[in-house]
Coordinates of C-alpha atoms and ligand atoms in Angstrom, one line a residue:
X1 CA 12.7 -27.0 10.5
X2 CA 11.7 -23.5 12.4
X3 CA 11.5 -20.9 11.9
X4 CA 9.2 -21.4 9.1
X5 CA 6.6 -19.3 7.0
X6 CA 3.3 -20.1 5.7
X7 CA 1.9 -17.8 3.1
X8 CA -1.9 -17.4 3.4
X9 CA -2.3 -15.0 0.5
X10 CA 0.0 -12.4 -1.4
X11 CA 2.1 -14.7 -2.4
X12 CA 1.6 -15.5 -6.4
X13 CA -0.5 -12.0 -6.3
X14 CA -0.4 -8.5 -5.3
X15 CA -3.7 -9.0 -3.0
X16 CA -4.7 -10.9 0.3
X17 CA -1.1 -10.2 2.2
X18 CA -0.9 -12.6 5.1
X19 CA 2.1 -14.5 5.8
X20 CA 2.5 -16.6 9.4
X21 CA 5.9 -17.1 11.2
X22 CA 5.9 -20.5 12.7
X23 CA 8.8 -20.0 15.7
X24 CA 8.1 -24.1 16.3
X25 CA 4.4 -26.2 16.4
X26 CA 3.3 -24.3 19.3
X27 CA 3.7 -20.4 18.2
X28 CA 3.7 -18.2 15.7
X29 CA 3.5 -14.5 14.4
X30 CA 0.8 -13.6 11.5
X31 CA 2.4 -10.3 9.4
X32 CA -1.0 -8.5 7.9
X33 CA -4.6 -9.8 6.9
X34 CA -5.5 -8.9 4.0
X35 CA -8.1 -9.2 1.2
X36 CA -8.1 -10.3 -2.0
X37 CA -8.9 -7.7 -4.7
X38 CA -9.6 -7.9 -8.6
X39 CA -8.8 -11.9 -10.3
X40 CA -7.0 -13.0 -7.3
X41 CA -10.8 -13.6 -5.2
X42 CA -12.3 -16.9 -5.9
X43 CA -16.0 -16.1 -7.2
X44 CA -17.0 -19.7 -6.9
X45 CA -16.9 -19.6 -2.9
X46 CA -19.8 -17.2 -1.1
X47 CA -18.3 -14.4 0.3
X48 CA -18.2 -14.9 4.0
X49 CA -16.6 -18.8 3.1
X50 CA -14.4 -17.1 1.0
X51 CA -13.0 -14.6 3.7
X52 CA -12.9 -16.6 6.6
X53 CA -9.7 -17.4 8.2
X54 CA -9.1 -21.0 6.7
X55 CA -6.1 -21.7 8.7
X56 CA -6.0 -22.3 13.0
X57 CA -5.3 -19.0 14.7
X58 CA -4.7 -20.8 18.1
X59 CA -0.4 -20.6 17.9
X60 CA -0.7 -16.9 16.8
X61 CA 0.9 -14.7 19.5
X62 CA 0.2 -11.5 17.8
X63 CA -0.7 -10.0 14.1
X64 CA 2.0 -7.4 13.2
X65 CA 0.3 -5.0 10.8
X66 CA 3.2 -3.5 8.0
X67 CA 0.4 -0.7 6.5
X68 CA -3.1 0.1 6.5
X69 CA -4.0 -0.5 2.9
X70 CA -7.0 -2.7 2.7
X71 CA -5.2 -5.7 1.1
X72 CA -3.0 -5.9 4.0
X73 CA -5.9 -5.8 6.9
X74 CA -9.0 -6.1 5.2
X75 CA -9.4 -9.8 6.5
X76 CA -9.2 -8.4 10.2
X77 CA -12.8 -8.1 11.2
X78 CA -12.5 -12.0 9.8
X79 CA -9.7 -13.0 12.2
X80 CA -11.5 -11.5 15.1
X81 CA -14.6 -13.1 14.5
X82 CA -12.6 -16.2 14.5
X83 CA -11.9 -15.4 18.0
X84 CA -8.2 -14.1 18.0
X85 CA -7.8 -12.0 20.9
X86 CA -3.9 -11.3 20.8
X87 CA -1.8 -8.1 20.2
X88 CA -2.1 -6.2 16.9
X89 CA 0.7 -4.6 16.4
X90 CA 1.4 -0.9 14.2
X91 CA 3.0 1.7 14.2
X92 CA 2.1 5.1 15.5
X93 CA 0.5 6.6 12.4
X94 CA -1.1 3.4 11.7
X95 CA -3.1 3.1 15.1
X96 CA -4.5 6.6 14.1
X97 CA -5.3 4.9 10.5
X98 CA -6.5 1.5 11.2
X99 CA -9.5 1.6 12.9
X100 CA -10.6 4.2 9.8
X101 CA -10.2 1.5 7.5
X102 CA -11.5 -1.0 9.7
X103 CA -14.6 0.9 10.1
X104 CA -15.1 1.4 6.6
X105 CA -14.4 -2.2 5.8
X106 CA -16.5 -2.7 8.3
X107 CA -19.7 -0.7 6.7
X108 CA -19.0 -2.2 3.1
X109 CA -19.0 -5.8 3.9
X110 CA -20.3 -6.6 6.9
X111 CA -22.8 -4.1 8.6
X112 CA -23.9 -0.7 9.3
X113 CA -25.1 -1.1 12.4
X114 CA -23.8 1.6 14.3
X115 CA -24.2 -0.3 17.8
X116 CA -22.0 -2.9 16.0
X117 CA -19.3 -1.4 14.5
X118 CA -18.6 0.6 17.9
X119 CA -18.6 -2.9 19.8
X120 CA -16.1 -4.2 17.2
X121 CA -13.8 -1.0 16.4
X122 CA -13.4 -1.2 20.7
X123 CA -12.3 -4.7 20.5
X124 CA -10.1 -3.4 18.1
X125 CA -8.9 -0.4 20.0
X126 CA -7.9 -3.0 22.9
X127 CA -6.1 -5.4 21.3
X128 CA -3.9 -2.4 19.4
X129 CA -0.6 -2.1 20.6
X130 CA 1.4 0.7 19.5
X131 CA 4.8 0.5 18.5
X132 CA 7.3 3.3 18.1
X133 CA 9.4 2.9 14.8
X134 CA 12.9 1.4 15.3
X135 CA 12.2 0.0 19.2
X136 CA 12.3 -3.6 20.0
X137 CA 9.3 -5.3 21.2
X138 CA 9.4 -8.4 22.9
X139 CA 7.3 -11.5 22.0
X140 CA 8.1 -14.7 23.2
X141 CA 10.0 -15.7 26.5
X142 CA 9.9 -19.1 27.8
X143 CA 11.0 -22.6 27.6
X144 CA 14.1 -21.5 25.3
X145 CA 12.2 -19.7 22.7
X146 CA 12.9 -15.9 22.3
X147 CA 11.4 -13.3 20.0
X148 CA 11.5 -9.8 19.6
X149 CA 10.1 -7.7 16.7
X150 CA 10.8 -4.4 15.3
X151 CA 9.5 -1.8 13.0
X152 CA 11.3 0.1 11.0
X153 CA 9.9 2.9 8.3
X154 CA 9.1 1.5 4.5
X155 CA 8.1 4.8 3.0
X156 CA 4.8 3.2 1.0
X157 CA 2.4 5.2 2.5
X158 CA 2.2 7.0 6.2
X159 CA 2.9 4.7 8.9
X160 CA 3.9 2.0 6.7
X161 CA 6.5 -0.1 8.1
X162 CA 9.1 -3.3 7.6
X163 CA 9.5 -5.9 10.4
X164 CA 12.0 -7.2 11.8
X165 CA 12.4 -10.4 13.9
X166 CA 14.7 -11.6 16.0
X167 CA 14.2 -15.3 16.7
X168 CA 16.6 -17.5 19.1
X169 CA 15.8 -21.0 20.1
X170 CA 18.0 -23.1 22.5
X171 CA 19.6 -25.9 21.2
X172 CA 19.9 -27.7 24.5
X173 CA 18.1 -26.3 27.7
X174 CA 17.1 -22.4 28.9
X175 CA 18.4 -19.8 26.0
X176 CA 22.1 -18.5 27.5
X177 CA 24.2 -16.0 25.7
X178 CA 27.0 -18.8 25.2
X179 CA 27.9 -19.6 21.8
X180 CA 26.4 -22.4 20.5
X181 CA 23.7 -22.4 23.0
X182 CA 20.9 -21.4 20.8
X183 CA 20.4 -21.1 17.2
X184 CA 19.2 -17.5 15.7
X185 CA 17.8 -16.1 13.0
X186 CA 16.7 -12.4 11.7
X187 CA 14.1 -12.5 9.6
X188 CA 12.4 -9.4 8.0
X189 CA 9.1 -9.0 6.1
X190 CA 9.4 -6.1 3.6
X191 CA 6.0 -5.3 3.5
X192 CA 5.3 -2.6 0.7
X193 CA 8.4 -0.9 0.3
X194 CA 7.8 2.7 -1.4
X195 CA 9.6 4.2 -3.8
X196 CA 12.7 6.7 -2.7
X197 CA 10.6 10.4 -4.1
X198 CA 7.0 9.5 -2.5
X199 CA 5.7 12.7 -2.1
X200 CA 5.3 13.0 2.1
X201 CA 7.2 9.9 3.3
X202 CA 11.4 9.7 3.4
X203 CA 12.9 6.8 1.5
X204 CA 13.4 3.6 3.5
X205 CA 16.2 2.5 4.5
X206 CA 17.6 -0.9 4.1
X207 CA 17.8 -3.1 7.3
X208 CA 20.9 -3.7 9.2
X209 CA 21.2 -7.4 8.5
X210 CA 18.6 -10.6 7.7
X211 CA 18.9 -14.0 7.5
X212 CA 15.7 -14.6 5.5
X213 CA 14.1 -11.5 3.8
X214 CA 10.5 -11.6 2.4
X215 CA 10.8 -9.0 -0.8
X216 CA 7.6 -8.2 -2.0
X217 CA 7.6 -7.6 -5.7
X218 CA 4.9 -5.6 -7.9
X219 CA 7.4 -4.0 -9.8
X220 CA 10.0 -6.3 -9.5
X221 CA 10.2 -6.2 -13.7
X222 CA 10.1 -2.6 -14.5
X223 CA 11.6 0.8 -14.0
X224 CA 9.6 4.2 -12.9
X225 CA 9.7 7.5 -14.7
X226 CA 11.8 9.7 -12.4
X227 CA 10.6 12.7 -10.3
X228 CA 10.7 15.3 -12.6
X229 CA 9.8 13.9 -15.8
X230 CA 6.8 12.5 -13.8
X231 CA 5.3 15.9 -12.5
X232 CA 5.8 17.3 -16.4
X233 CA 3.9 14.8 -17.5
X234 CA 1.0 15.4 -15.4
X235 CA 0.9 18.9 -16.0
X236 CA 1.0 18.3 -19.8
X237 CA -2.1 16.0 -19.5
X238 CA -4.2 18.4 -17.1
X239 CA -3.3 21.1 -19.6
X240 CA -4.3 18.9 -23.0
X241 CA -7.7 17.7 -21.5
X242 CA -8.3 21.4 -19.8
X243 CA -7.7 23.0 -24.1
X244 CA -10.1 20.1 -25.0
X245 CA -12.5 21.4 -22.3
X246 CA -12.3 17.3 -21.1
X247 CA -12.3 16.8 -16.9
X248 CA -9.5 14.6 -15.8
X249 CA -10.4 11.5 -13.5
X250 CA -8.4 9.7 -11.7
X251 CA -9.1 6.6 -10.1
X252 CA -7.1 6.5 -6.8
X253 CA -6.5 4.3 -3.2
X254 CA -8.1 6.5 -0.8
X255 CA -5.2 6.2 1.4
X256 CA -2.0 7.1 0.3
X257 CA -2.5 8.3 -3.2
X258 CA -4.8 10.8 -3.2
X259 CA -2.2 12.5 -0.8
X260 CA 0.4 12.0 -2.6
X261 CA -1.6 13.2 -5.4
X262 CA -2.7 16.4 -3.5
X263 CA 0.3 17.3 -2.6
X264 CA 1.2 17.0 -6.2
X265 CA -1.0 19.2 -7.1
X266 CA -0.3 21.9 -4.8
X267 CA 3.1 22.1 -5.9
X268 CA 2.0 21.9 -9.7
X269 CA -0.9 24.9 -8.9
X270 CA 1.9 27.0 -6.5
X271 CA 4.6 26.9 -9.2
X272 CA 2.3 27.8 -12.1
X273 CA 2.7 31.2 -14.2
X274 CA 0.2 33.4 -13.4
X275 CA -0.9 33.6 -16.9
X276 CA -0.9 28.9 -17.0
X277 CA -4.6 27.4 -17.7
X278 CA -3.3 25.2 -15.2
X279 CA -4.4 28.9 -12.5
X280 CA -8.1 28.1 -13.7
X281 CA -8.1 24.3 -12.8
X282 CA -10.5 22.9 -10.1
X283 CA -9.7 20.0 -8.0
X284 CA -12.3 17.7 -6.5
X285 CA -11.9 14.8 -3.9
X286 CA -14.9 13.1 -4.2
X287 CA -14.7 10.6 -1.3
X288 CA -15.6 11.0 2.4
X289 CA -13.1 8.1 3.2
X290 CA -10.2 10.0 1.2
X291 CA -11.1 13.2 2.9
X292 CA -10.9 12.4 6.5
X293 CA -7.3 10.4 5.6
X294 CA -6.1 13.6 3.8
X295 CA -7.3 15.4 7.3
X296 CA -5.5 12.2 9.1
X297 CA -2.3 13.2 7.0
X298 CA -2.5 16.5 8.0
X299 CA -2.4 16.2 11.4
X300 CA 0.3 13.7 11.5
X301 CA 2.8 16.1 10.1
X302 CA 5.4 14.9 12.4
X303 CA 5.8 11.8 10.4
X304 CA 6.4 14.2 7.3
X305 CA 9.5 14.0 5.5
X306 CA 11.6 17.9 5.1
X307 CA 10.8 18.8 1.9
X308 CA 6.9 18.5 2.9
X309 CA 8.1 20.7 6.4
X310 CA 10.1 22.5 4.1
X311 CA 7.0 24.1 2.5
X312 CA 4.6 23.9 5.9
X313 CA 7.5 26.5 7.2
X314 CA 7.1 28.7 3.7
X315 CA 3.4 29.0 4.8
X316 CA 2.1 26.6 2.2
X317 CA -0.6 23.7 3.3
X318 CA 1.0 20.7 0.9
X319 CA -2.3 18.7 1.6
X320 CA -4.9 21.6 1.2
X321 CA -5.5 24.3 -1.3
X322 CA -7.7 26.8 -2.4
X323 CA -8.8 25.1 -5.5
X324 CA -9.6 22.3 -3.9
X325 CA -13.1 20.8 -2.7
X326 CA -13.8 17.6 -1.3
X327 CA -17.6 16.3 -2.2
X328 CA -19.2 14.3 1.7
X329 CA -22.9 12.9 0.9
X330 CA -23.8 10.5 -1.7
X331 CA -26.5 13.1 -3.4
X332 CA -24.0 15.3 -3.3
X333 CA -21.8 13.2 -5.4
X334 CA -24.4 12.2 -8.0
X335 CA -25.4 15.9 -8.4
X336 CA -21.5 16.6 -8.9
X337 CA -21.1 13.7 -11.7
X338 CA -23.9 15.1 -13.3
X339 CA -23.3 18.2 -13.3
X340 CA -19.3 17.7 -14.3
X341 CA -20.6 15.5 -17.9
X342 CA -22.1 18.6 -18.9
X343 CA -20.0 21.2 -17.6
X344 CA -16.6 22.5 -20.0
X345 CA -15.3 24.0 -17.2
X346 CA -12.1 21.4 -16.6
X347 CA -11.9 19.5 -13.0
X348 CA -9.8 17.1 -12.0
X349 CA -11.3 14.8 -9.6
X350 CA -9.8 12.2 -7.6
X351 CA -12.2 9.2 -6.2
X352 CA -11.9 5.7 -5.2
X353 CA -11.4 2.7 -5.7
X354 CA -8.1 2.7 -7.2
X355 CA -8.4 0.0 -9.7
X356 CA -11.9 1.5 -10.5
X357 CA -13.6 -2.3 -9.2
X358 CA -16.1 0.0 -7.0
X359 CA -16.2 2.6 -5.8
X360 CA -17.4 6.5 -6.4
X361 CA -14.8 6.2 -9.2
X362 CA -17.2 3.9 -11.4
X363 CA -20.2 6.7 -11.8
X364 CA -17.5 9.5 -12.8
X365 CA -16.0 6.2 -16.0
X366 CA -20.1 5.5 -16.8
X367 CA -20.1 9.2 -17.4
X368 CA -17.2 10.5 -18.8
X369 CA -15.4 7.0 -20.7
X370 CA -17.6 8.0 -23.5
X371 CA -16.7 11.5 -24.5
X372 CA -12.9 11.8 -26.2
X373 CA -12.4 15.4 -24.6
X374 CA -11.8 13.9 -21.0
X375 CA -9.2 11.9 -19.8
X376 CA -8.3 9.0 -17.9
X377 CA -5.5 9.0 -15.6
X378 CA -3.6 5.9 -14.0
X379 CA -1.0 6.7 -11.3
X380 CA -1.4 3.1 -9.3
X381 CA -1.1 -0.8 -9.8
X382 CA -3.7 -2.4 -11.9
X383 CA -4.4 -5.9 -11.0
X384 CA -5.1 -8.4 -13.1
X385 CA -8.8 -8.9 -13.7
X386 CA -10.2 -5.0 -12.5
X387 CA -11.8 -2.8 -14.8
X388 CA -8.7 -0.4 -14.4
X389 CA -6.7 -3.1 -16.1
X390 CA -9.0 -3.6 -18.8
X391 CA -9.6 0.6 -19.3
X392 CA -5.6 0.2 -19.7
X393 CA -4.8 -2.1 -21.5
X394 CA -8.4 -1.4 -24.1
X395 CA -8.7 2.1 -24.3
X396 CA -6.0 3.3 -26.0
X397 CA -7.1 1.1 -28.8
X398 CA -11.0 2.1 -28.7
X399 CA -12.3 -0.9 -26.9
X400 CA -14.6 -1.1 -23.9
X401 CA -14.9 -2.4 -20.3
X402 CA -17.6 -3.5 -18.2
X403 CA -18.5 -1.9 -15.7
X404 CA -21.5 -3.2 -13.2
X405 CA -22.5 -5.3 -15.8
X406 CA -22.7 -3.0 -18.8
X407 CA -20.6 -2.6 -21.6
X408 CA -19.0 1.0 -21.7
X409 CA -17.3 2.4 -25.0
X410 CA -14.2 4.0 -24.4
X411 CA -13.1 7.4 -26.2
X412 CA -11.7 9.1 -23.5
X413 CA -8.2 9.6 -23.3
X414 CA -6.3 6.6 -20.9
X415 CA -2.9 7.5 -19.9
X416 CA -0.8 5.9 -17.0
X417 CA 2.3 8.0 -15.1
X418 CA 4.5 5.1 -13.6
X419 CA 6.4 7.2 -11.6
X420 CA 3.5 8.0 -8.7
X421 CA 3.9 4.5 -8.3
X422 CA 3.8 3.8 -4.1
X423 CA 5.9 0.8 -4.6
X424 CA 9.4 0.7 -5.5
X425 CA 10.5 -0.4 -9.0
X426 CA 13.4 -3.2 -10.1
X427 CA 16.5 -1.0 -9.3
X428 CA 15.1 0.1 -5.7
X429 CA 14.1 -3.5 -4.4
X430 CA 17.3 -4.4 -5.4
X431 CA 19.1 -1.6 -3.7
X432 CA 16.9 -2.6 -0.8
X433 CA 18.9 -5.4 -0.5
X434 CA 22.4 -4.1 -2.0
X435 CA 22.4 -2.0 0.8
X436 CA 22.1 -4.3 3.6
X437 CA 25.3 -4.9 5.7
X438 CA 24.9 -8.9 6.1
X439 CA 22.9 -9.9 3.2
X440 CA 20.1 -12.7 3.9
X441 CA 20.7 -16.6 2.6
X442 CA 17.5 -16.9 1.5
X443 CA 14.9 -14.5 -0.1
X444 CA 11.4 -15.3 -0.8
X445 CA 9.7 -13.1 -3.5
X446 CA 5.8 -12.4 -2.6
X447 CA 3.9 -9.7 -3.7
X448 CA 4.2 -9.7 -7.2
X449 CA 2.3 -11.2 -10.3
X450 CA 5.1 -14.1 -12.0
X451 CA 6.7 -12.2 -14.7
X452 CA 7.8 -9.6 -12.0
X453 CA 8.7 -12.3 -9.3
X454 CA 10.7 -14.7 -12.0
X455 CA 12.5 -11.0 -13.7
X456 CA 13.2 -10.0 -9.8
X457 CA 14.2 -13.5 -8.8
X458 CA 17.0 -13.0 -12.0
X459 CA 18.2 -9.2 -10.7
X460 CA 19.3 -10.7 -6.9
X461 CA 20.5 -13.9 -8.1
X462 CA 22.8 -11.4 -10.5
X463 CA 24.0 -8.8 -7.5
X464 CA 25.0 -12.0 -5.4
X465 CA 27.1 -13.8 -8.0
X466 CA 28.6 -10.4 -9.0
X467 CA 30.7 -10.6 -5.6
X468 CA 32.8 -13.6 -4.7
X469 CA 32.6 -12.6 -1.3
X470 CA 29.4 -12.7 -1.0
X471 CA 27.8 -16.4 0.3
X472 CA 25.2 -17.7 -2.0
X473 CA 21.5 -16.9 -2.0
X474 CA 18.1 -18.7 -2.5
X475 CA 15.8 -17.0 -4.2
X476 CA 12.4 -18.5 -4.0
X477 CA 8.7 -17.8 -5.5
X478 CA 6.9 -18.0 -2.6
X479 CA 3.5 -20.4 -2.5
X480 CA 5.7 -22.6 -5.5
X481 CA 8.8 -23.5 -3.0
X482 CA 8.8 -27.3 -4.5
X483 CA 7.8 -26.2 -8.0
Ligands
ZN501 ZN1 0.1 -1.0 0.2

């Protein structure tokens, strides 16, 4: 019966990760707390009912945190105030992240009461336990029950990592090293996997071995544009909206993207001939969240993959540019989205949310969704149900979105580049595990919306059968095990 898993959210969808590891009745490991974003949060249910941890956190010997993305520990401040008090677990970069998040979580939905947030980001800061990529960290000890856990790096964003556990019960007695002693098991949790060129962060690597593997699976049905084809493409669409005079917004994850973005960007503006339009191009981060990541990013270079050292040695700052401005106070940003729906002189500006459901972003759509000249620019997952999905899927064709309650016509220009994509596509998940040395028995899809889980589900079930050697493989859609 154990080890078992219990999936408390990202399982049918792409929001709300938390996933507990039941070792036997008595203990258990929870792998991230998120929240729910977009069509996956149930409107019905007030919003503290809604987020409060519906599930006993008295076996839970410590929350392992994969990355800091805000569907992965936006549910934190929850868990605490249900009175968990064990080891949170990250790794390096994301101690320096979390309690960032945490505190702006903290000031959108709960309270900003200064006094308050202190008290809480300190219980924070003591229950963090930092944990260096790749070193094992034991659990569990006692009564025949071992666990260890391990991170390892999953390229989604910085300090994003996959988990490892080792799990050995004894069959009979105290846990020995003699065969048939104890039973074992490895069992990893992907978390978000990126994709192998994210700008910043090397590709991950597979793990050595699993018995059980939780996959996620966003893009478990489709394929990313490649590297190159994807930085064309954004230069061509800077440079159409910047002849058309048009500003080009893009609605991105304050943490992660707009880096990835930034960096982007640098490279587009350093390579351009002097003579390009692109040489007149202003870029904005309007976002005091995104800013002090991008200043988080800069100062954990270490964690940087070559090519980004590459060009730090050439003298180049990948994450910070001339052209580039970042806008702080909240006047300062309704003066700037004023001033920008007048103004012909082209600016691309980069604000959050990045599925446009709140946000700075939102002002910047009300303004500019109107006027053909601009243009729209996707680079991240749209959930189901967000008004980034609906500017998608409706504004090529002329249609509208709502957006606080009012209908907005669109005529701008929507256009999505796939390949900035964080997560990695069909071909790299399965590669993931292609490239493992003992591949696991059984491999439980989370993390992805049906269509991508069932496509996914068909991809694995294909590289196992391709191989007579290989054993045989379950692959299940988590949360619908007996359906
Ligand atoms: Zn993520």
């Amino acid at each position: 019966m154990y080890p078992k898993i219990d999936h408390h959210g990202g399982a049918q969808g792409v929001t709300g990760s938390c996933h507990q590891l039941w070792f036997d009745h008595k203990h258990s490991l929870l792998v991230d707390c998120g929240l729910f974003q977009g069509q996956e949060v149930d409107d019905d249910l007030p919003a503290l009912e809604r987020l409060s941890i519906d599930f006993p956190i008295e076996t839970i010997e410590a929350l392992v945190v994969t990355h800091v993305h805000i569907d992965h520990i936006g549910r934190l401040p929850y868990l605490l105030a249900a009175g968990f008090r064990g080891p949170i677990i990250c790794s390096p970069p994301s101690a320096h992240l979390l309690p960032l998040v945490i505190e702006d979580a903290l000031k959108i939905g709960f309270t900003r009461n200064k006094v308050l947030i202190e008290r809480f980001l300190d219980q924070v800061n003591q229950q963090l336990v930092v944990l260096p990529y790749k070193q094992w960290h034991s659990l569990l000890d006692q009564n025949g029950l071992a666990v260890k856990v391990r991170l390892q790096r999953a390229g989604h964003i910085l300090g994003s990592a996959y988990i490892e556990v080792d799990y050995r019960s004894a069959v009979h007695g105290e846990l020995s090293q003699r065969e048939g002693n104890h039973k074992s098991q490895r069992i990893v949790f992907s978390g978000d996997l990126g994709a192998p060129w994210t700008p910043l962060l090397p590709a991950p690597r597979s793990p050595y071995r699993a018995d059980i593997l939780v996959l996620e699976s966003t893009y478990g049905d489709r394929l990313h544009q490649h590297r190159r084809e994807r930085s064309q493409q954004l230069a061509q669409l800077i440079e159409h909206a910047m002849h058309r005079k048009g500003h080009i917004i893009i609605p991105a994850f304050s943490i992660g993207r707009t880096q990835e973005l930034l960096y982007e960007l640098e490279h587009l503006l350093h390579q351009a001939e002097p003579d390009s339009v692109l040489k007149e191009l202003e870029v904005i981060v309007d976002s005091p969240l995104a800013a002090k990541f991008t200043q988080s990013y800069r100062e954990l270079k270490e964690w940087w993959d070559k090519e980004a050292w590459r060009r730090y040695r050439q003298g180049r700052h990948p994450l910070s540019f001339e052209e580039l401005y970042t806008v702080d106070s909240h006047d300062e940003h309704l003066q700037t989205v004023n001033y920008l729906s007048r103004s012909q002189r082209s600016t691309l500006v980069i604000a959050a949310s990045g599925m446009a459901s709140g946000g700075r972003i939102v002002n910047y759509l009300k303004a500019m969704l109107g006027q053909s000249r601009h243009q729209i620019l996707f680079t991240g997952y749209q959930a189901k149900g967000t008004p980034g999905a609906d500017i998608l899927r409706y504004g090529p064709a002329g249609g509208w979105v709502t957006l606080d309650g009012q209908r907005y016509d669109i005529r701008a220009s929507v256009q999505q580049i796939s390949g900035y994509s964080a997560h990695a596509d069909q071909k790299d998940l399965v590669n993931f595990v292609r490239c493992m040395r003992d591949k696991p028995q059984e491999i439980r899809l989370v993390h992805g919306d049906n269509k991508a889980r069932v496509a996914l589900k068909g991809q694995l079930e294909r590289l196992y059968s391709s191989d007579a050697r290989m054993d045989e493989v379950q692959v299940l859609l988590a949360g619908q095990e007996n359906g």
